[in-house]
Short mmCIF file of C-alpha atoms in Angstrom, two decimals:
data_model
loop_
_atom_site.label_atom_id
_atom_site.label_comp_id
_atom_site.label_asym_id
_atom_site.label_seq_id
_atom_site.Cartn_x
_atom_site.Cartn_y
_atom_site.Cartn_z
CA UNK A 1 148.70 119.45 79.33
CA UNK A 2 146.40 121.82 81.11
CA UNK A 3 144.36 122.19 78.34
CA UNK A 4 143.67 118.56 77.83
CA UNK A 5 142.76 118.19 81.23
CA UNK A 6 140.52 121.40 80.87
CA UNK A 7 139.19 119.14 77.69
CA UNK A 8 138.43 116.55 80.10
CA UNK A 9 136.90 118.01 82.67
CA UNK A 10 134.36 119.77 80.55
CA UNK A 11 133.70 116.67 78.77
CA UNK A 12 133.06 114.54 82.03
CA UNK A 13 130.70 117.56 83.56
CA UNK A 14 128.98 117.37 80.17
CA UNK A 15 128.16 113.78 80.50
CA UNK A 16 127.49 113.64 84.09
CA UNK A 17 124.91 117.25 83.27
CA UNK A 18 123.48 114.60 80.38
CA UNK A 19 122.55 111.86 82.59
CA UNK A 20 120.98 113.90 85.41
CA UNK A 21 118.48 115.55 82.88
CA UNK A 22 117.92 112.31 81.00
CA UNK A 23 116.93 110.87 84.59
CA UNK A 24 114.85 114.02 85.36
CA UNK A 25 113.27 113.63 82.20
CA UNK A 26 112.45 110.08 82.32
CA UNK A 27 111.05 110.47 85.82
CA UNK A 28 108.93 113.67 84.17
CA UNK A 29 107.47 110.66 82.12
CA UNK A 30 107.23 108.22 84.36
CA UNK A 31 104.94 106.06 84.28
CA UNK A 32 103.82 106.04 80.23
CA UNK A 33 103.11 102.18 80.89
CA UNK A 34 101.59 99.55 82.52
CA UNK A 35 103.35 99.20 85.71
CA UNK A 36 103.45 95.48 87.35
CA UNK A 37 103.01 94.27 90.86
CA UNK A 38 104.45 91.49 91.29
CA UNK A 39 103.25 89.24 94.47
CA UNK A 40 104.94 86.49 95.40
CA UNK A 41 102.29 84.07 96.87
CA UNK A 42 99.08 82.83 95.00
CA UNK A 43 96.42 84.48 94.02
CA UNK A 44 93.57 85.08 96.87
CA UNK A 45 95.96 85.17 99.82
CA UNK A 46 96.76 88.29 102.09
CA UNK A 47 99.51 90.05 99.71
CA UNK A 48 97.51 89.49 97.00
CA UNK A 49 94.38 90.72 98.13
CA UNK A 50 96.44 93.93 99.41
CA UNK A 51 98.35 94.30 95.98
CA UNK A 52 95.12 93.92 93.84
CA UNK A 53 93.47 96.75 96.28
CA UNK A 54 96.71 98.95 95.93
CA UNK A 55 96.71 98.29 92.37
CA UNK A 56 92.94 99.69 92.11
CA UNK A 57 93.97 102.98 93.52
CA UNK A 58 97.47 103.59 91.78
CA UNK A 59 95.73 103.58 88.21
CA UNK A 60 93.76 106.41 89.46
CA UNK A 61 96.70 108.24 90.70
CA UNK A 62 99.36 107.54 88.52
CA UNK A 63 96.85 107.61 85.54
CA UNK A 64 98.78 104.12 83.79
CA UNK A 65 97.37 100.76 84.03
CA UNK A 66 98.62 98.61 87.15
CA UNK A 67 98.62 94.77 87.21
CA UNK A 68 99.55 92.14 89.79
CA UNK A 69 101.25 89.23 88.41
CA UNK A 70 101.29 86.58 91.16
CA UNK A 71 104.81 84.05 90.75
CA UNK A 72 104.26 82.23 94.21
CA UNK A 73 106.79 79.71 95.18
CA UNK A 74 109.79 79.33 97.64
CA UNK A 75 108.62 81.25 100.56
CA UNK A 76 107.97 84.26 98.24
CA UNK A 77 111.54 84.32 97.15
CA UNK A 78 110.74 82.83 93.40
CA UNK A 79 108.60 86.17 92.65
CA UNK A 80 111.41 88.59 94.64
CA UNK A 81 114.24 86.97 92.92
CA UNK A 82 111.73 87.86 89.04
CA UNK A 83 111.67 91.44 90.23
CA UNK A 84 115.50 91.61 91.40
CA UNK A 85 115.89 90.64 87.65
CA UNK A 86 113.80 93.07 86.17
CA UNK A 87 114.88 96.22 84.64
CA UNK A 88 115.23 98.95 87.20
CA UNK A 89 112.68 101.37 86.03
CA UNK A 90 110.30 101.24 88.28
CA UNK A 91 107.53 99.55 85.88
CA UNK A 92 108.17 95.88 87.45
CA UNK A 93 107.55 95.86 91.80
CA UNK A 94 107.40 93.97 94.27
CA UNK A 95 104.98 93.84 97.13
CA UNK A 96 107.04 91.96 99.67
CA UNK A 97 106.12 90.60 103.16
CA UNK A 98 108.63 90.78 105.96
CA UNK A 99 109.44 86.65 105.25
CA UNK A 100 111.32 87.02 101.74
CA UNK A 101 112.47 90.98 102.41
CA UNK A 102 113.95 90.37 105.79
CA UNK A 103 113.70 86.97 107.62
CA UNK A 104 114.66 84.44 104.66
CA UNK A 105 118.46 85.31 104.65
CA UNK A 106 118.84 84.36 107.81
CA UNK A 107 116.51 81.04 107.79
CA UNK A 108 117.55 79.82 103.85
CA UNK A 109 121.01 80.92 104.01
CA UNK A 110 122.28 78.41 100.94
CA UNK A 111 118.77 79.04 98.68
CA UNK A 112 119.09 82.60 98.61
CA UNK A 113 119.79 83.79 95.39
CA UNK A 114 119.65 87.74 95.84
CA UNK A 115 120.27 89.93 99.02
CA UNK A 116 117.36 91.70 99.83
CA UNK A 117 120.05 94.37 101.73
CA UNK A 118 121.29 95.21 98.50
CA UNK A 119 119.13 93.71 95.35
CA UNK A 120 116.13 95.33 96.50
CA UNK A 121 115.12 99.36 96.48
CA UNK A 122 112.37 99.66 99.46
CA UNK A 123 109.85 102.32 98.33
CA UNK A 124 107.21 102.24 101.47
CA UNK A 125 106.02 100.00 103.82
CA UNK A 126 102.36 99.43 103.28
CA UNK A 127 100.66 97.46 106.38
CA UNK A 128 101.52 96.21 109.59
CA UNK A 129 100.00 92.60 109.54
CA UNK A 130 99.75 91.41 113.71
CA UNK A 131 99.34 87.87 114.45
CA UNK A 132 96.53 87.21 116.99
CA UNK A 133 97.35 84.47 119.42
CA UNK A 134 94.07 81.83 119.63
CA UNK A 135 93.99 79.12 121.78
CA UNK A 136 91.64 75.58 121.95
CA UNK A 137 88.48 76.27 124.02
CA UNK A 138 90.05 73.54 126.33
CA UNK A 139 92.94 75.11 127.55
CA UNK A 140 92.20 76.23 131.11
CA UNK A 141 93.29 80.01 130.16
CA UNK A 142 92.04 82.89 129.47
CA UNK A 143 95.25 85.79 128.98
CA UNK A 144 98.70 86.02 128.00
CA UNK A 145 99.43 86.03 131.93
CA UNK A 146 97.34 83.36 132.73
CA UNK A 147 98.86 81.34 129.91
CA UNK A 148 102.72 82.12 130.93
CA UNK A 149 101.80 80.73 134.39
CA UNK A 150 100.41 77.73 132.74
CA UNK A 151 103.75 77.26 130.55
CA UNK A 152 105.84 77.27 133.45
CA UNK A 153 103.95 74.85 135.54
CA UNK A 154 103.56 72.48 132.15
CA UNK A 155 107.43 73.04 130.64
CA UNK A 156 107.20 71.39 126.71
CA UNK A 157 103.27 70.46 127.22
CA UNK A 158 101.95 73.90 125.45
CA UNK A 159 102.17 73.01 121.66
CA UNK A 160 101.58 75.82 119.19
CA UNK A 161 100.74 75.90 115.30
CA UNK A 162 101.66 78.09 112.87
CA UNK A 163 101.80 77.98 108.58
CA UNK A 164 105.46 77.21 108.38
CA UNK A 165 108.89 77.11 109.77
CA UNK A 166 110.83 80.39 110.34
CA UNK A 167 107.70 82.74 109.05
CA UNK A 168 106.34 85.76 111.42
CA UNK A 169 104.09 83.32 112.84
CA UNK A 170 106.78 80.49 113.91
CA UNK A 171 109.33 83.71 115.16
CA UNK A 172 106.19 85.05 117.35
CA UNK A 173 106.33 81.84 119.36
CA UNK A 174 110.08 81.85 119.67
CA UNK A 175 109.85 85.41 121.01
CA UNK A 176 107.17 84.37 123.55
CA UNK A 177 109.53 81.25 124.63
CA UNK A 178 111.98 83.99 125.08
CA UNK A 179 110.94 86.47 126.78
CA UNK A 180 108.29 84.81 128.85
CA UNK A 181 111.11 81.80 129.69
CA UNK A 182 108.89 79.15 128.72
CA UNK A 183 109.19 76.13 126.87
CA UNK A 184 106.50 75.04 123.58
CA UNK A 185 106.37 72.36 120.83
CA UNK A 186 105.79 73.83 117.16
CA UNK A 187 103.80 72.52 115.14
CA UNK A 188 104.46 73.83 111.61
CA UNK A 189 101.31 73.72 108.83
CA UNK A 190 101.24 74.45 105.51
CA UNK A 191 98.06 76.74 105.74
CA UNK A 192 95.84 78.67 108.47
CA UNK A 193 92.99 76.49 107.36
CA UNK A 194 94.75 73.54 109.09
CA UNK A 195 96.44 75.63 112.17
CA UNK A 196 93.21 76.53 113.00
CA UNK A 197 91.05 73.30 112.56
CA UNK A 198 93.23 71.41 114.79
CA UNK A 199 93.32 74.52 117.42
CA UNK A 200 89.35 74.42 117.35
CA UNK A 201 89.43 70.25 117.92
CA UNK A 202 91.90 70.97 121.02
CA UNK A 203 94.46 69.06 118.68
CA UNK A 204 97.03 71.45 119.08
CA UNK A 205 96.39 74.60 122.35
CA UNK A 206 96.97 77.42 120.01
CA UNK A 207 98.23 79.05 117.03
CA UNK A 208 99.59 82.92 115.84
CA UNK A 209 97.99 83.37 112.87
CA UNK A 210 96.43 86.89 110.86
CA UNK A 211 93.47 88.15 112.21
CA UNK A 212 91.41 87.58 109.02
CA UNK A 213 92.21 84.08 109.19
CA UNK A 214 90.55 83.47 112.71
CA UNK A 215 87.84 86.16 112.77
CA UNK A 216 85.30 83.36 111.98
CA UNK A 217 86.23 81.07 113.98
CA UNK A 218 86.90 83.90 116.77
CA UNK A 219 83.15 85.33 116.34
CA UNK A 220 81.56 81.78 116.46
CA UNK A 221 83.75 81.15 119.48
CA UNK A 222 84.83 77.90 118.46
CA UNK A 223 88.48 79.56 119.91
CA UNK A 224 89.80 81.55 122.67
CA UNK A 225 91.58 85.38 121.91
CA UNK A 226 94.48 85.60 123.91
CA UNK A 227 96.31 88.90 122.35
CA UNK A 228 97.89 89.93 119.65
CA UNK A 229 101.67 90.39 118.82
CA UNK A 230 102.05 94.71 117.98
CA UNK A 231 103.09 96.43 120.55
CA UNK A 232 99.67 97.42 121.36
CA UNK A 233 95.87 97.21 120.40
CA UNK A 234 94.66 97.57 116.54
CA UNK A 235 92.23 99.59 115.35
CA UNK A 236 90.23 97.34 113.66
CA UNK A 237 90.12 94.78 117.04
CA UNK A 238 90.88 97.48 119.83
CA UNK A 239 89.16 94.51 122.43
CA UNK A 240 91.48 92.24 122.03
CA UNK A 241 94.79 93.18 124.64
CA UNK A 242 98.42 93.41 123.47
CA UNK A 243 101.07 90.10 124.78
CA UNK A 244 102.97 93.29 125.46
CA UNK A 245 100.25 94.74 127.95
CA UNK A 246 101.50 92.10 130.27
CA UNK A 247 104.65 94.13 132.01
CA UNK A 248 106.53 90.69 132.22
CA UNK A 249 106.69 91.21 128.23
CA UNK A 250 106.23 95.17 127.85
CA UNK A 251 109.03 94.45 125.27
CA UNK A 252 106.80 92.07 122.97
CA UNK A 253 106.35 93.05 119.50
CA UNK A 254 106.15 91.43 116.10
CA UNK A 255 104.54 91.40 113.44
CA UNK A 256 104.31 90.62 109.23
CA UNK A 257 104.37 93.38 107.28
CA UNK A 258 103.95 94.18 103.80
CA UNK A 259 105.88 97.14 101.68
CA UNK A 260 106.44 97.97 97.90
CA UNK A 261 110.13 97.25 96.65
CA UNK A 262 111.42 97.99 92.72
CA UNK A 263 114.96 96.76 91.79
CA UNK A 264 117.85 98.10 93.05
CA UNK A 265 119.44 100.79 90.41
CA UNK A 266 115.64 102.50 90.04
CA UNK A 267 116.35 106.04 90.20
CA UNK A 268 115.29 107.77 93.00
CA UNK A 269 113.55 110.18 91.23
CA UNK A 270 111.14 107.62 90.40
CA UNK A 271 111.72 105.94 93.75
CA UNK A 272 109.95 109.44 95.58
CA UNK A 273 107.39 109.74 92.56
CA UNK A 274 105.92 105.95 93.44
CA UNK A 275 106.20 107.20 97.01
CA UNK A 276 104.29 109.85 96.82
CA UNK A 277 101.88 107.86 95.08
CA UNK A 278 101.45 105.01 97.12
CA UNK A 279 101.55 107.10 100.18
CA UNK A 280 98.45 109.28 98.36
CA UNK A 281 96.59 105.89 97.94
CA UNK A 282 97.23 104.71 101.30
CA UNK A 283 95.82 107.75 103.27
CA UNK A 284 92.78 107.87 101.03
CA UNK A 285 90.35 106.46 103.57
CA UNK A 286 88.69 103.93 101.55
CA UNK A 287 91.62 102.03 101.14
CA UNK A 288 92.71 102.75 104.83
CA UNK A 289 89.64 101.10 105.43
CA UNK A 290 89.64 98.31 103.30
CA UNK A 291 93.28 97.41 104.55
CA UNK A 292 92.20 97.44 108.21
CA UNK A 293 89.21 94.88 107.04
CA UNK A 294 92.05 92.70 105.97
CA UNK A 295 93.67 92.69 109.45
CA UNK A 296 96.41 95.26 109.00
CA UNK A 297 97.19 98.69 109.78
CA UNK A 298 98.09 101.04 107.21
CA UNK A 299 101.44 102.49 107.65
CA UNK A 300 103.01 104.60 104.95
CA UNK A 301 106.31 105.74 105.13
CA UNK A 302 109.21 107.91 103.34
CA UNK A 303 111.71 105.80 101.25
CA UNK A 304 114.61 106.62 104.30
CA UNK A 305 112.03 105.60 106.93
CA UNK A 306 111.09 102.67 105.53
CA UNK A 307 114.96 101.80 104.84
CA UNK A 308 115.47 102.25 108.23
CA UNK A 309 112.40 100.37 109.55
CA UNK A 310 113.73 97.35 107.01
CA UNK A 311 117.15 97.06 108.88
CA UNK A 312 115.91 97.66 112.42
CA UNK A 313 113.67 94.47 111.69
CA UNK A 314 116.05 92.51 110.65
CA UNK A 315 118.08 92.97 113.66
CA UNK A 316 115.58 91.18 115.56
CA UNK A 317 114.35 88.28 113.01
CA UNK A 318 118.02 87.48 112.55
CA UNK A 319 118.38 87.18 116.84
CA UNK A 320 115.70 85.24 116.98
CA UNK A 321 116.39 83.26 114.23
CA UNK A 322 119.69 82.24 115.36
CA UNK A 323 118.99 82.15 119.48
CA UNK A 324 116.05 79.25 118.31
CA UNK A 325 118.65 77.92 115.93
CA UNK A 326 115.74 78.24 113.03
CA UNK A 327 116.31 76.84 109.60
CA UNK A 328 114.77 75.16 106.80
CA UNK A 329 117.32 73.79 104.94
#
């Protein structure tokens, strides 16, 4: 008897010793292929503009092609659902924004065909994407406080538009309603083109939208910069003040984000190596610069911190989410 276990025991070390040093050697290799980005909005947008610049500087680092393979659709979850499918090797990825990584569970609870919590393996957060609140050149403000007093005095006349229902942009105006105990009308679009046109016209008082979006319209002054939503200024605006700057709402922060993911089951191994990679590309000031040109802040992170930075997000999407009673079902 004690021998077979002895037999067994040695044969179950054996295979365990064989799979750690066949995952140590195929991280070694790693990557020996074209690795694929997958982004999932249409080409030209924000991700993809990010993913296609990430893309440039990973094939010089990792020495292996890099492609982005855009599978928009379904609030990005069409093209995260394609990668939660893939093999998990770390040659299929996904560059995510906060909407189908960690707002969508809680706003498309029956369309939801993966769990981002456990179908996903976060490698680093990329950018921080702030919203920059613009108002119509008629409003009679000119700041966050100015415009709080003007919401309480005018309770449901402020209307607000933003590209979509229970995005970054729509939860930044719930957030505001929150904390600054006002009361506004969104006005959902399906684009910043049209957010913004009808802002400019005095259509609609304001919209959150990316800073890219209204940086036209913003340096022709056809609109009026109130703040924007991180918890304080950019580096690539530094004029324009903080909503949280205002001490009535020293607690306002939020903002879109974008990170790399790979399917859950990727070994870590290959996890840190894409890490280190990304992070490498990130720092290298060209793209730092390039990033900040496309209104975010470059924010690299270890595969733990951004783990951590995933789930302390989601905390507050899902509160807001379900104190506004959002959903787009």
């Amino acid at each position: 008897m004690f021998h077979f276990r002895r037999k067994f025991l040695l044969s179950a070390l054996s295979i365990a010793t064989s799979m750690v040093a066949s995952t140590g050697a195929f991280a070694q290799e790693f990557p020996n292929k074209t690795i694929t980005i997958v982004v999932p909005f249409s080409a030209g947008g924000g991700v993809d503009t990010i993913a296609r610049l990430l893309a440039e500087k990973l094939r010089g680092t990792l020495k292996q092609n890099v492609i982005v393979d855009n599978k928009a659709g379904g609030s990005g979850m069409i093209g995260a659902n394609a990668v939660v499918k893939a093999t998990p090797d770390g040659y299929t990825l996904l560059l995510g924004s906060a909407g189908e990584t960690a707002i969508n569970a809680f706003v498309y609870k029956n369309k939801m065909q993966y769990n981002p919590a456990k179908d996903l393996a976060p490698i680093t957060l990329v950018t921080r994407i702030p919203n920059v609140l613009v108002a119509s050149p008629t409003l009679p403000v000119k700041n966050i406080e100015e415009l709080v007093a003007y919401g309480k005095k005018n309770p449901g006349k402020l209307a607000y538009s933003t590209s979509g229902v229970g995005n970054p942009q729509h939860l930044n105006g719930e957030l505001l309603e929150e904390l600054a105990g006002i009361h506004m009308v969104h006005i959902p679009y399906k684009g910043a083109s049209g957010q913004l046109v009808d802002v400019v016209s005095g259509n609609v008082d304001m919209t959150f939208v990316s800073y890219t979006a209204a940086k036209a319209f913003i340096k022709d002054g056809k609109v009026k910069v109130i703040a924007v939503t991180s918890a304080k200024r950019t580096s690539f605006a530094p004029e324009i003040p903080a909503i949280a700057e205002y001490k009535p709402l020293a607690k306002y922060q939020l903002e879109n984000w974008f990170g790399l993911f790979a399917p859950a089951g990727t070994p870590d191994a290959v996890l840190q190596k894409l890490n280190a990679a990304v992070t490498q590309a990130i720092k290298d000031p060209d793209l730092a610069k390039r990033l900040q040109d496309q209104g975010g802040e470059p924010a690299p992170m270890s595969t733990q911190q951004f783990r951590d930075f995933i789930k302390t997000e989601s905390v507050q999407f899902q509160r807001i989410v379900e104190t506004a009673n959002i959903t787009a079902e």
